[in-house]
């Protein structure tokens, strides 16, 4: 069997480059001039700064004589601001805009205009829902897998059985709702039969509200063992609440958090385990994808495989989470605990 | 000494040559600032003066500057309408909701405009019939209209409007000029005539100066205010529709926070927040200044926070400047007076 495959590959290779779709990994050629704009949802958020660090790292590594800009709108003007920056970047003749989309499909006309004028649009962190005007989406993780990751963390923190509650962002936050639904799905598995999800509450992604909600949960459910917060604001506030009230022995906090914000709570045992993807890596991979697209080394088609520096090989695939659109999947969660959190926090 | 100075200033004022008077007027100052900004922008970026960029510059803020026109009249009238951006959002969401419910797009447009006029009249009703301050009433409807918008479309985006609708917002209608820019120019001309060349416009100013005096001299204050607020609702709804067409999608947060940008533009135009003073010419110059300044900063990659800061400083200066101008003017004539008597 394997002999047949080997000879088939040999035959293909003998036929010259007739089949470029064969998994030939494209390498980036250094030193080409590409002007890029990194456009986050808004400025002043640590994870976006980290994505910028990753992009800057790749920019230096590829010795790009062009310009890498990090510009973003203010939080209260995010949608209009993103449209404005997309339009301005097109006017400036940038080669690529790397967008963490916060404008939903409202960004589509300006992204389509950008593509028409020769400016590629590569999304990361958050895609264009319809996929229109977007070259490819660099996804941090498979959002379905987050449910399993959270269920597993609860399982290990509870020692296999006990009560947990969810402290989320806002009731209408699309990301969080999808993740919680995925976790509820995962909890149906027999492995988690003794874990009871007692409540889902919302801290509005505000520290003080989240802090109070976490304390209310402990009052309401005396046997509560885990608070799962799939938001970086919520997990930090909940951990602080447990620490301040001396409840860390009873209730463990977990969820999605930033190592730099969580390191002290992980080391003192209030939040022994949490997960996230690395935004530096996301920025780095997005930059490589964009650079290769802009230089024409890849076309942005399904099945193209490329080499992203220190992160290795990636393949462009159809995005299974949207009706249309392409995706590069960065890959698994990093689960942080006392062994690795300090290194990641710096 | 200071009495002498102000005396001198008062005496010298009518004798000033007309160009100094023009220059010293707020509009003259704005014009000078605008010319400076255009010159700097043209110097800093090759792309600035291209037709595409000039149209984008207007298009990116077109809904705000359309609403700024009616806001100018309302503030001159001594009132404020904080609910405009929420009405834009409500209009866009109502349109999206009707569209999704299978309502014909052509018919949805007048329905949405009616919703806008009704919302504006609701404001007017509470202000004129109940005698509540517009600040309070429109703050309440700012929250109410936005809430309704969010209820209508929940947390989804609605998109895939008919191509003709999107094209109206995104493509040139007359040459490269899109529909929204044509509407802006037409409304600007219309409101200049109404405010500066009609009896209604004089009533707007008189009420803004002193509501009670206006009422005693037979001006129907309630009627003027009802017309202004209803027009504000209607124009905000129109702006909301234009926004939906320009971005081709709606969501509950459409136009969130736009009211502050709109009011900033109006105040920067020298329109007094206390009512009774200001002009649409000042508002137009202020619109051009803010748009060109933001565009210039964007082209040289100044980020959002600094852009907001710069516009904020401009606003502070514009509020302080009329007072500073008077004291500076006094100091100047004082100095000249002393020099002359030497």
XYZ file of C-alpha atoms in Angstrom:
688
model
C 0.000 0.000 0.000
C 2.601 2.498 1.047
C 4.633 1.448 -1.941
C 1.787 2.464 -4.236
C 1.561 5.865 -2.588
C 5.304 6.356 -2.785
C 5.372 5.489 -6.438
C 2.388 7.721 -7.067
C 4.241 10.618 -5.482
C 7.319 9.740 -7.455
C 5.234 9.746 -10.617
C 3.816 13.139 -9.752
C 7.253 14.526 -9.105
C 8.504 13.024 -12.326
C 5.716 14.868 -14.123
C 7.432 18.033 -13.060
C 5.473 20.675 -11.221
C 2.200 19.749 -12.858
C 0.602 19.344 -9.475
C 1.514 22.308 -7.293
C -1.203 21.233 -4.844
C 1.068 18.460 -3.598
C 2.046 19.399 -0.069
C 5.082 21.427 -1.020
C 5.628 23.901 1.799
C 6.198 27.447 0.559
C 9.113 29.259 2.148
C 9.170 33.031 2.527
C 11.855 34.857 0.586
C 13.433 37.418 2.889
C 13.992 41.092 2.184
C 11.013 41.845 -0.036
C 9.330 45.163 0.544
C 5.799 44.853 1.913
C 3.866 47.632 3.669
C 1.501 46.305 6.313
C -1.006 47.748 8.735
C -1.875 45.807 11.878
C -5.389 46.896 12.848
C -6.680 45.627 16.222
C -10.240 46.005 17.506
C -9.009 48.990 19.452
C -5.879 50.150 21.210
C -5.004 49.825 24.863
C -5.619 46.083 25.274
C -2.673 43.948 26.300
C -3.385 41.029 23.983
C -3.348 43.283 20.927
C -0.034 44.758 22.001
C 1.259 41.203 22.250
C 0.007 40.427 18.745
C 1.923 43.496 17.592
C 5.077 42.198 19.292
C 4.720 38.931 17.400
C 4.215 40.753 14.111
C 7.231 42.986 14.795
C 9.305 39.875 15.495
C 8.359 38.382 12.117
C 8.899 41.763 10.432
C 12.478 41.867 11.693
C 13.069 38.201 10.971
C 12.010 38.542 7.328
C 14.142 41.685 6.956
C 11.241 43.486 5.317
C 12.408 46.962 4.266
C 8.751 48.054 4.119
C 6.731 49.478 6.964
C 4.726 47.673 9.638
C 2.227 50.003 11.272
C 0.190 49.352 14.397
C -2.810 51.672 14.321
C -6.231 51.279 15.833
C -9.340 53.176 16.834
C -10.470 54.121 20.326
C -12.828 51.662 22.041
C -15.865 53.938 21.818
C -15.278 54.526 18.113
C -14.225 51.008 17.171
C -16.559 50.255 14.263
C -16.364 53.605 12.478
C -12.665 53.798 13.325
C -11.887 50.408 11.786
C -13.732 51.339 8.598
C -11.810 54.628 8.499
C -8.413 52.974 8.949
C -9.237 50.308 6.361
C -10.133 53.066 3.889
C -7.102 55.187 4.709
C -4.761 52.202 4.365
C -6.201 51.603 0.905
C -5.616 55.254 0.015
C -2.043 54.947 1.262
C -1.527 51.961 -1.014
C -0.646 49.502 1.753
C -0.058 45.922 0.617
C -1.890 44.247 3.489
C -4.238 45.210 6.293
C -4.204 42.671 9.139
C -7.564 43.076 10.835
C -9.020 41.836 14.098
C -12.537 42.615 13.011
C -14.875 44.322 15.445
C -17.273 45.726 12.863
C -19.051 42.547 11.782
C -20.101 42.734 8.163
C -20.055 46.530 8.289
C -16.391 46.300 7.325
C -17.233 44.473 4.069
C -17.582 47.464 1.677
C -14.300 49.018 2.795
C -12.510 45.624 2.764
C -13.866 44.859 -0.695
C -12.721 48.288 -1.896
C -9.300 47.561 -0.399
C -9.015 44.255 -2.256
C -10.109 45.926 -5.489
C -7.333 48.497 -5.069
C -4.739 45.758 -4.437
C -4.642 45.854 -0.643
C -5.016 42.360 0.807
C -7.107 41.884 3.931
C -5.964 39.157 6.311
C -8.093 38.769 9.426
C -6.927 37.377 12.743
C -8.562 36.878 16.161
C -11.976 37.794 14.762
C -12.967 37.229 11.101
C -15.378 38.938 8.729
C -18.550 36.886 9.307
C -19.540 36.600 5.634
C -15.936 36.140 4.507
C -16.474 38.863 1.872
C -13.496 41.114 1.257
C -11.229 38.824 3.269
C -8.246 36.907 1.841
C -7.869 34.490 4.717
C -8.594 34.280 8.446
C -5.831 33.282 10.840
C -7.768 31.561 13.643
C -6.199 31.222 17.080
C -7.920 27.974 18.043
C -10.757 25.807 16.904
C -13.555 27.397 18.889
C -15.279 24.024 19.331
C -12.275 22.642 21.194
C -12.509 25.307 23.869
C -15.485 23.492 25.398
C -13.417 20.361 25.909
C -10.481 22.335 27.305
C -12.694 24.057 29.888
C -14.492 20.816 30.813
C -11.125 19.114 31.290
C -9.787 21.876 33.509
C -12.944 21.685 35.654
C -12.578 17.910 35.799
C -9.012 18.083 37.035
C -9.660 20.900 39.523
C -12.709 19.144 41.001
C -10.966 15.798 41.094
C -13.671 14.332 38.911
C -16.794 15.380 40.805
C -18.384 18.507 42.256
C -20.206 21.723 41.414
C -19.067 24.393 38.990
C -20.497 27.722 37.843
C -19.710 29.935 34.872
C -18.887 33.635 35.174
C -19.135 35.023 31.638
C -18.892 38.444 30.006
C -22.237 39.790 28.781
C -25.377 37.745 28.034
C -25.107 38.644 24.342
C -21.371 38.132 23.816
C -21.289 35.846 20.784
C -17.837 34.350 21.441
C -18.476 33.491 25.075
C -21.931 32.071 24.409
C -20.533 29.748 21.748
C -17.770 28.607 24.090
C -20.154 27.968 26.984
C -22.440 26.012 24.668
C -19.429 23.963 23.551
C -18.548 23.293 27.184
C -22.105 22.212 28.031
C -21.871 19.851 25.071
C -18.599 18.422 26.310
C -19.982 17.993 29.840
C -22.531 15.507 28.520
C -19.707 12.992 28.095
C -19.599 10.171 30.626
C -16.214 11.307 31.950
C -17.893 14.413 33.353
C -21.028 12.703 34.716
C -20.313 13.774 38.297
C -19.727 17.423 37.463
C -22.731 19.655 37.936
C -22.996 23.034 36.216
C -25.130 24.947 38.713
C -25.350 28.445 37.242
C -24.200 30.869 34.547
C -23.825 34.503 35.612
C -22.557 37.596 33.804
C -20.037 40.175 34.987
C -20.362 42.406 31.900
C -16.585 42.202 31.406
C -16.210 44.799 34.144
C -13.895 44.013 37.023
C -16.095 45.263 39.825
C -19.285 43.623 38.576
C -17.436 40.340 37.946
C -15.874 40.509 41.426
C -19.279 40.864 43.085
C -20.886 38.169 40.931
C -18.135 35.733 41.904
C -18.721 36.367 45.611
C -22.474 36.036 45.137
C -21.930 32.639 43.531
C -20.022 31.404 46.574
C -22.776 32.639 48.894
C -25.478 31.036 46.816
C -23.806 27.656 46.316
C -21.936 26.589 49.481
C -20.618 23.445 47.787
C -19.251 25.233 44.744
C -15.821 23.949 43.742
C -14.930 25.784 40.512
C -15.729 29.131 38.946
C -15.095 28.936 35.200
C -14.676 32.362 33.565
C -14.192 32.303 29.773
C -13.112 35.960 29.768
C -9.821 37.548 30.774
C -11.599 40.221 32.805
C -13.875 37.792 34.633
C -11.198 35.247 35.555
C -8.942 37.893 37.067
C -11.754 39.506 39.061
C -12.992 36.134 40.325
C -9.483 35.083 41.391
C -9.020 38.373 43.227
C -12.384 37.941 44.966
C -11.494 34.447 46.186
C -8.071 35.654 47.307
C -9.449 38.682 49.167
C -12.047 36.580 50.993
C -9.648 33.721 51.722
C -11.788 31.255 49.785
C -9.103 29.782 47.547
C -9.088 26.486 49.469
C -12.757 25.907 48.715
C -13.218 27.400 45.274
C -10.750 27.258 42.394
C -10.968 29.775 39.567
C -10.298 28.761 35.982
C -11.131 29.743 32.416
C -9.437 31.946 29.851
C -6.824 34.305 31.255
C -3.660 36.156 30.477
C -0.529 34.728 32.085
C 0.761 38.205 32.968
C -2.474 39.055 34.767
C -2.946 35.631 36.362
C 0.578 34.702 37.429
C 0.184 35.675 41.093
C -3.152 33.849 41.437
C -1.764 30.738 39.812
C 1.252 30.680 42.105
C -0.848 31.215 45.270
C -3.305 28.522 44.245
C -6.399 30.663 43.701
C -6.416 29.940 39.968
C -4.286 26.809 39.634
C -5.037 26.211 35.977
C -6.314 28.297 33.073
C -5.951 28.385 29.313
C -5.369 30.808 26.454
C -3.726 31.032 23.108
C -0.585 33.051 22.695
C -1.306 36.362 21.009
C 2.369 36.868 20.169
C 2.251 33.682 18.138
C -0.986 34.807 16.545
C 0.593 38.094 15.452
C 3.664 36.256 14.182
C 1.665 33.730 12.155
C -0.624 36.432 10.779
C 2.400 38.396 9.639
C 3.907 35.389 7.840
C 0.595 34.628 6.128
C 0.252 38.269 5.044
C 3.843 38.568 3.825
C 3.551 35.413 1.734
C 0.252 36.578 0.236
C 1.568 40.048 -0.570
C 4.722 38.734 -2.216
C 2.681 36.294 -4.293
C 4.399 33.259 -2.784
C 0.956 31.926 -1.906
C -2.319 32.789 -3.606
C -4.721 32.245 -0.712
C -6.209 29.006 -1.982
C -7.363 25.868 -0.194
C -4.598 23.326 0.238
C -1.645 25.718 0.046
C 0.959 24.881 2.655
C 3.540 27.354 3.890
C 6.319 27.637 6.369
C 5.810 30.198 9.151
C 9.301 30.578 10.584
C 9.684 29.286 14.127
C 6.077 28.082 14.232
C 6.430 25.523 11.457
C 4.067 24.474 8.693
C 0.496 25.609 8.155
C -2.125 24.855 5.532
C -4.930 27.018 4.202
C -8.281 25.269 4.554
C -11.935 26.072 4.170
C -13.191 27.622 7.404
C -15.629 25.075 8.860
C -17.082 27.643 11.256
C -18.400 29.936 8.526
C -20.451 29.430 5.352
C -17.602 30.781 3.262
C -14.100 31.996 3.899
C -10.655 30.467 4.271
C -8.816 29.737 7.449
C -5.341 29.072 8.762
C -5.719 27.363 12.125
C -2.967 28.275 14.562
C -3.609 25.438 16.872
C -4.034 24.224 20.303
C -4.631 26.011 23.530
C -1.864 26.485 25.979
C -2.947 25.359 29.433
C -1.101 27.358 32.078
C -0.288 26.178 35.604
C 2.390 26.898 38.208
C 5.009 25.195 36.040
C 4.762 27.363 32.945
C 2.897 30.521 33.921
C 5.915 32.543 35.013
C 7.758 32.041 31.760
C 4.692 33.105 29.759
C 3.994 36.127 31.937
C 7.050 38.035 30.802
C -7.602 101.692 33.391
C -9.585 98.660 32.333
C -12.636 100.846 31.870
C -10.613 102.996 29.477
C -9.524 99.951 27.545
C -12.977 98.530 26.957
C -14.163 102.005 26.109
C -11.457 102.295 23.489
C -12.302 98.859 22.101
C -15.952 99.790 21.756
C -15.074 103.026 19.987
C -12.534 101.515 17.689
C -14.737 98.583 16.624
C -16.893 100.334 14.020
C -13.860 102.064 12.558
C -12.006 98.810 11.804
C -11.523 98.012 8.175
C -13.806 95.239 6.998
C -11.085 92.648 6.438
C -9.805 92.858 10.001
C -13.362 92.540 11.235
C -13.848 89.487 9.052
C -10.599 87.969 10.203
C -11.372 88.588 13.824
C -14.796 87.009 13.496
C -15.005 83.349 14.498
C -15.707 82.246 10.939
C -12.662 84.133 9.696
C -10.507 82.381 12.232
C -11.965 78.994 11.267
C -11.286 79.718 7.606
C -7.661 80.523 8.368
C -7.326 77.310 10.373
C -8.923 75.312 7.557
C -6.547 76.735 4.945
C -3.605 75.937 7.182
C -4.779 72.353 7.669
C -5.301 71.834 3.943
C -1.844 73.223 3.184
C -0.168 71.014 5.779
C -2.094 67.916 4.646
C -1.223 68.496 0.995
C 2.402 68.805 1.987
C 2.481 65.694 4.137
C 0.690 63.254 1.869
C 0.512 62.808 -1.889
C -2.739 60.909 -1.569
C -4.531 63.749 0.235
C -5.661 65.784 -2.761
C -6.762 62.828 -4.897
C -10.453 62.757 -5.789
C -10.908 59.353 -4.142
C -9.463 60.552 -0.867
C -11.464 63.758 -0.896
C -14.669 61.774 -1.395
C -13.674 59.187 1.230
C -12.957 62.016 3.631
C -16.606 63.085 3.435
C -18.070 59.609 3.087
C -16.437 58.306 6.268
C -18.303 60.875 8.347
C -21.140 61.794 6.016
C -23.963 60.711 8.329
C -22.532 62.746 11.208
C -22.206 65.930 9.201
C -25.726 65.618 7.797
C -27.094 65.440 11.346
C -24.764 68.286 12.417
C -26.777 70.622 10.144
C -30.056 70.192 12.013
C -28.168 70.058 15.328
C -26.881 73.560 14.531
C -30.445 74.865 14.366
C -31.420 73.067 17.559
C -28.483 74.435 19.550
C -29.030 77.963 18.208
C -32.601 77.455 19.384
C -31.205 76.983 22.904
C -31.891 73.254 23.043
C -29.958 70.024 22.481
C -30.821 66.655 20.968
C -28.732 63.858 22.475
C -30.860 61.137 20.896
C -29.711 61.621 17.287
C -27.201 58.764 17.180
C -29.570 56.373 18.899
C -32.192 57.343 16.343
C -29.680 56.603 13.570
C -29.142 53.193 15.134
C -32.865 52.602 15.584
C -33.565 53.584 11.971
C -30.841 51.307 10.624
C -32.012 48.406 12.793
C -35.681 48.975 11.973
C -34.707 48.876 8.315
C -32.762 45.649 8.816
C -35.600 44.132 10.791
C -38.201 45.019 8.145
C -35.893 43.709 5.441
C -35.465 40.403 7.238
C -39.179 40.123 7.807
C -39.555 40.173 4.035
C -40.873 43.732 3.781
C -40.065 45.251 0.338
C -36.979 47.451 0.623
C -38.531 50.350 -1.278
C -41.444 50.418 1.155
C -39.239 50.011 4.224
C -37.478 53.319 3.565
C -40.514 55.610 4.052
C -41.636 53.547 7.037
C -38.258 54.058 8.698
C -38.331 57.789 7.934
C -41.764 57.950 9.572
C -40.364 56.205 12.639
C -37.678 58.895 12.742
C -40.165 61.748 12.511
C -42.350 60.110 15.162
C -39.381 59.678 17.496
C -38.436 63.314 16.980
C -41.989 64.399 17.652
C -41.977 62.328 20.837
C -38.987 64.383 22.019
C -40.789 67.575 21.061
C -43.929 66.488 22.900
C -42.145 66.045 26.213
C -40.157 69.244 25.765
C -42.944 71.569 24.662
C -46.047 70.063 26.301
C -44.523 68.793 29.527
C -41.990 71.594 29.760
C -39.091 69.224 30.442
C -35.527 70.253 29.523
C -34.387 68.811 26.199
C -31.194 67.601 27.879
C -33.223 65.242 30.090
C -35.795 64.200 27.496
C -33.267 63.374 24.780
C -30.978 61.648 27.278
C -33.917 59.364 28.054
C -34.644 58.727 24.377
C -30.922 58.232 23.725
C -31.225 55.195 25.978
C -34.721 54.260 24.826
C -34.107 54.384 21.066
C -30.861 52.448 21.463
C -32.586 49.842 23.593
C -35.285 49.420 20.980
C -32.653 49.079 18.248
C -30.919 46.323 20.184
C -34.209 44.550 20.853
C -35.019 44.597 17.123
C -31.826 42.966 15.881
C -30.529 41.403 19.109
C -26.876 40.465 18.830
C -26.788 39.643 15.152
C -25.670 41.518 12.131
C -28.156 41.850 9.299
C -26.640 42.032 5.842
C -27.215 41.082 2.192
C -29.430 44.040 1.388
C -30.412 44.412 -2.296
C -27.502 45.512 -4.466
C -29.179 48.765 -5.506
C -29.493 49.780 -1.864
C -25.829 49.073 -1.084
C -24.756 50.794 -4.296
C -26.574 53.979 -3.278
C -24.373 54.113 -0.207
C -21.119 52.968 -1.763
C -20.940 54.193 -5.332
C -21.037 57.487 -7.152
C -24.477 58.662 -8.205
C -23.513 61.814 -10.101
C -20.009 61.216 -11.398
C -17.977 60.129 -8.377
C -20.358 61.838 -5.933
C -22.399 59.386 -3.848
C -26.013 60.024 -2.878
C -25.202 60.957 0.708
C -22.878 63.799 -0.365
C -25.540 65.188 -2.673
C -28.069 65.031 0.161
C -25.605 66.863 2.409
C -25.113 69.694 -0.089
C -28.846 70.031 -0.737
C -29.671 70.059 2.974
C -26.894 72.561 3.640
C -28.325 74.978 1.060
C -31.844 74.383 2.347
C -30.943 75.034 5.978
C -28.877 78.132 5.132
C -31.969 79.616 3.497
C -34.211 78.536 6.379
C -31.939 79.741 9.168
C -30.437 82.887 7.696
C -32.977 84.092 5.154
C -36.434 83.238 6.494
C -38.845 84.337 9.169
C -38.670 80.899 10.710
C -34.903 81.246 11.029
C -35.294 84.577 12.825
C -37.713 82.915 15.235
C -35.125 80.205 15.880
C -32.575 82.865 16.865
C -35.033 84.919 18.926
C -36.139 81.890 20.918
C -32.522 80.895 21.443
C -31.719 84.353 22.788
C -34.613 84.498 25.175
C -37.499 82.074 25.108
C -39.731 84.179 27.346
C -39.256 87.385 25.404
C -39.961 85.463 22.213
C -43.162 84.042 23.660
C -44.324 87.488 24.870
C -43.730 88.956 21.448
C -46.026 86.406 19.904
C -43.625 83.763 18.608
C -45.141 80.277 18.785
C -42.227 78.772 20.689
C -43.746 75.297 20.962
C -44.381 75.124 17.228
C -40.816 76.095 16.307
C -39.377 73.565 18.711
C -41.749 70.824 17.554
C -40.696 71.417 13.947
C -36.991 71.366 14.833
C -37.093 68.181 16.898
C -39.310 66.352 14.422
C -36.913 67.366 11.643
C -34.029 66.169 13.788
C -35.630 62.736 14.184
C -36.403 62.545 10.478
C -32.915 63.560 9.375
C -31.299 61.224 11.903
C -33.370 58.349 10.510
C -32.283 59.316 6.995
C -28.672 59.361 8.186
C -29.169 55.918 9.728
C -30.414 54.573 6.394
C -27.459 56.145 4.581
C -25.144 54.482 7.089
C -26.797 51.093 6.523
C -26.329 51.518 2.764
C -22.716 52.662 3.110
C -21.593 49.741 5.277
C -24.049 47.245 3.828
C -24.936 45.779 7.211
C -26.582 46.786 10.480
C -26.061 45.814 14.080
C -27.431 47.094 17.392
C -24.416 49.327 17.917
C -24.749 51.288 14.657
C -23.708 54.935 15.172
C -23.084 54.353 18.885
C -21.628 57.521 20.411
C -21.916 59.625 17.255
C -23.891 62.311 19.130
C -20.728 63.532 20.838
C -18.860 63.981 17.548
C -21.852 65.776 16.081
C -22.214 68.190 19.002
C -18.444 68.763 19.033
C -18.523 69.815 15.383
C -21.398 72.216 16.009
C -19.798 73.861 19.058
C -16.468 74.174 17.287
C -18.324 76.089 14.590
C -18.855 78.918 17.060
C -22.455 78.055 17.806
C -23.162 79.045 21.412
C -24.304 76.201 23.655
C -26.493 78.806 25.415
C -28.410 79.465 22.205
C -29.078 82.533 20.101
C -25.657 82.811 18.477
C -23.933 81.067 15.608
C -24.320 80.330 11.920
C -24.371 77.450 9.474
C -21.312 78.967 7.805
C -19.404 78.413 11.032
C -20.791 74.882 11.243
C -19.711 74.161 7.658
C -16.190 75.448 8.289
C -16.022 73.383 11.449
C -17.150 70.281 9.528
C -14.422 70.853 6.949
C -11.811 71.447 9.658
C -12.651 68.308 11.638
C -12.858 66.106 8.538
C -9.665 67.376 6.955
C -7.806 67.291 10.247
C -8.838 63.691 10.941
C -8.051 62.640 7.377
C -4.654 64.299 7.491
C -3.816 62.685 10.814
C -4.980 59.287 9.534
C -2.841 59.619 6.397
C 0.256 60.218 8.502
C -0.764 57.312 10.764
C -1.747 59.168 13.912
C -3.766 56.696 15.962
C -7.299 57.069 17.275
C -6.501 58.203 20.799
C -4.366 61.108 19.643
C -6.919 62.098 16.991
C -9.605 62.236 19.666
C -7.281 64.235 21.890
C -6.536 66.790 19.194
C -10.224 67.305 18.440
C -10.852 67.595 22.196
C -8.226 70.321 22.545
C -9.749 72.149 19.593
C -13.111 72.077 21.334
C -11.721 73.418 24.592
C -9.953 76.197 22.720
C -13.093 77.009 20.777
C -15.117 77.337 23.970
C -12.447 79.447 25.667
C -11.488 81.504 22.645
C -14.449 83.907 22.524
C -13.610 85.003 26.081
C -9.892 85.088 25.386
C -10.498 87.110 22.249
C -12.267 89.796 24.209
C -9.576 90.130 26.829
C -6.815 89.944 24.223
C -8.588 92.567 22.141
C -8.832 94.779 25.185
C -5.157 94.333 25.958
C -4.257 95.140 22.346
C -6.216 98.385 22.195
C -4.935 99.246 25.616
C -1.358 98.846 24.377
C -2.062 100.800 21.202
C -3.806 103.501 23.171
C -0.810 103.961 25.422
C 1.577 103.940 22.495
C -0.465 106.552 20.650
C -0.582 108.902 23.605
C 3.144 108.775 24.091
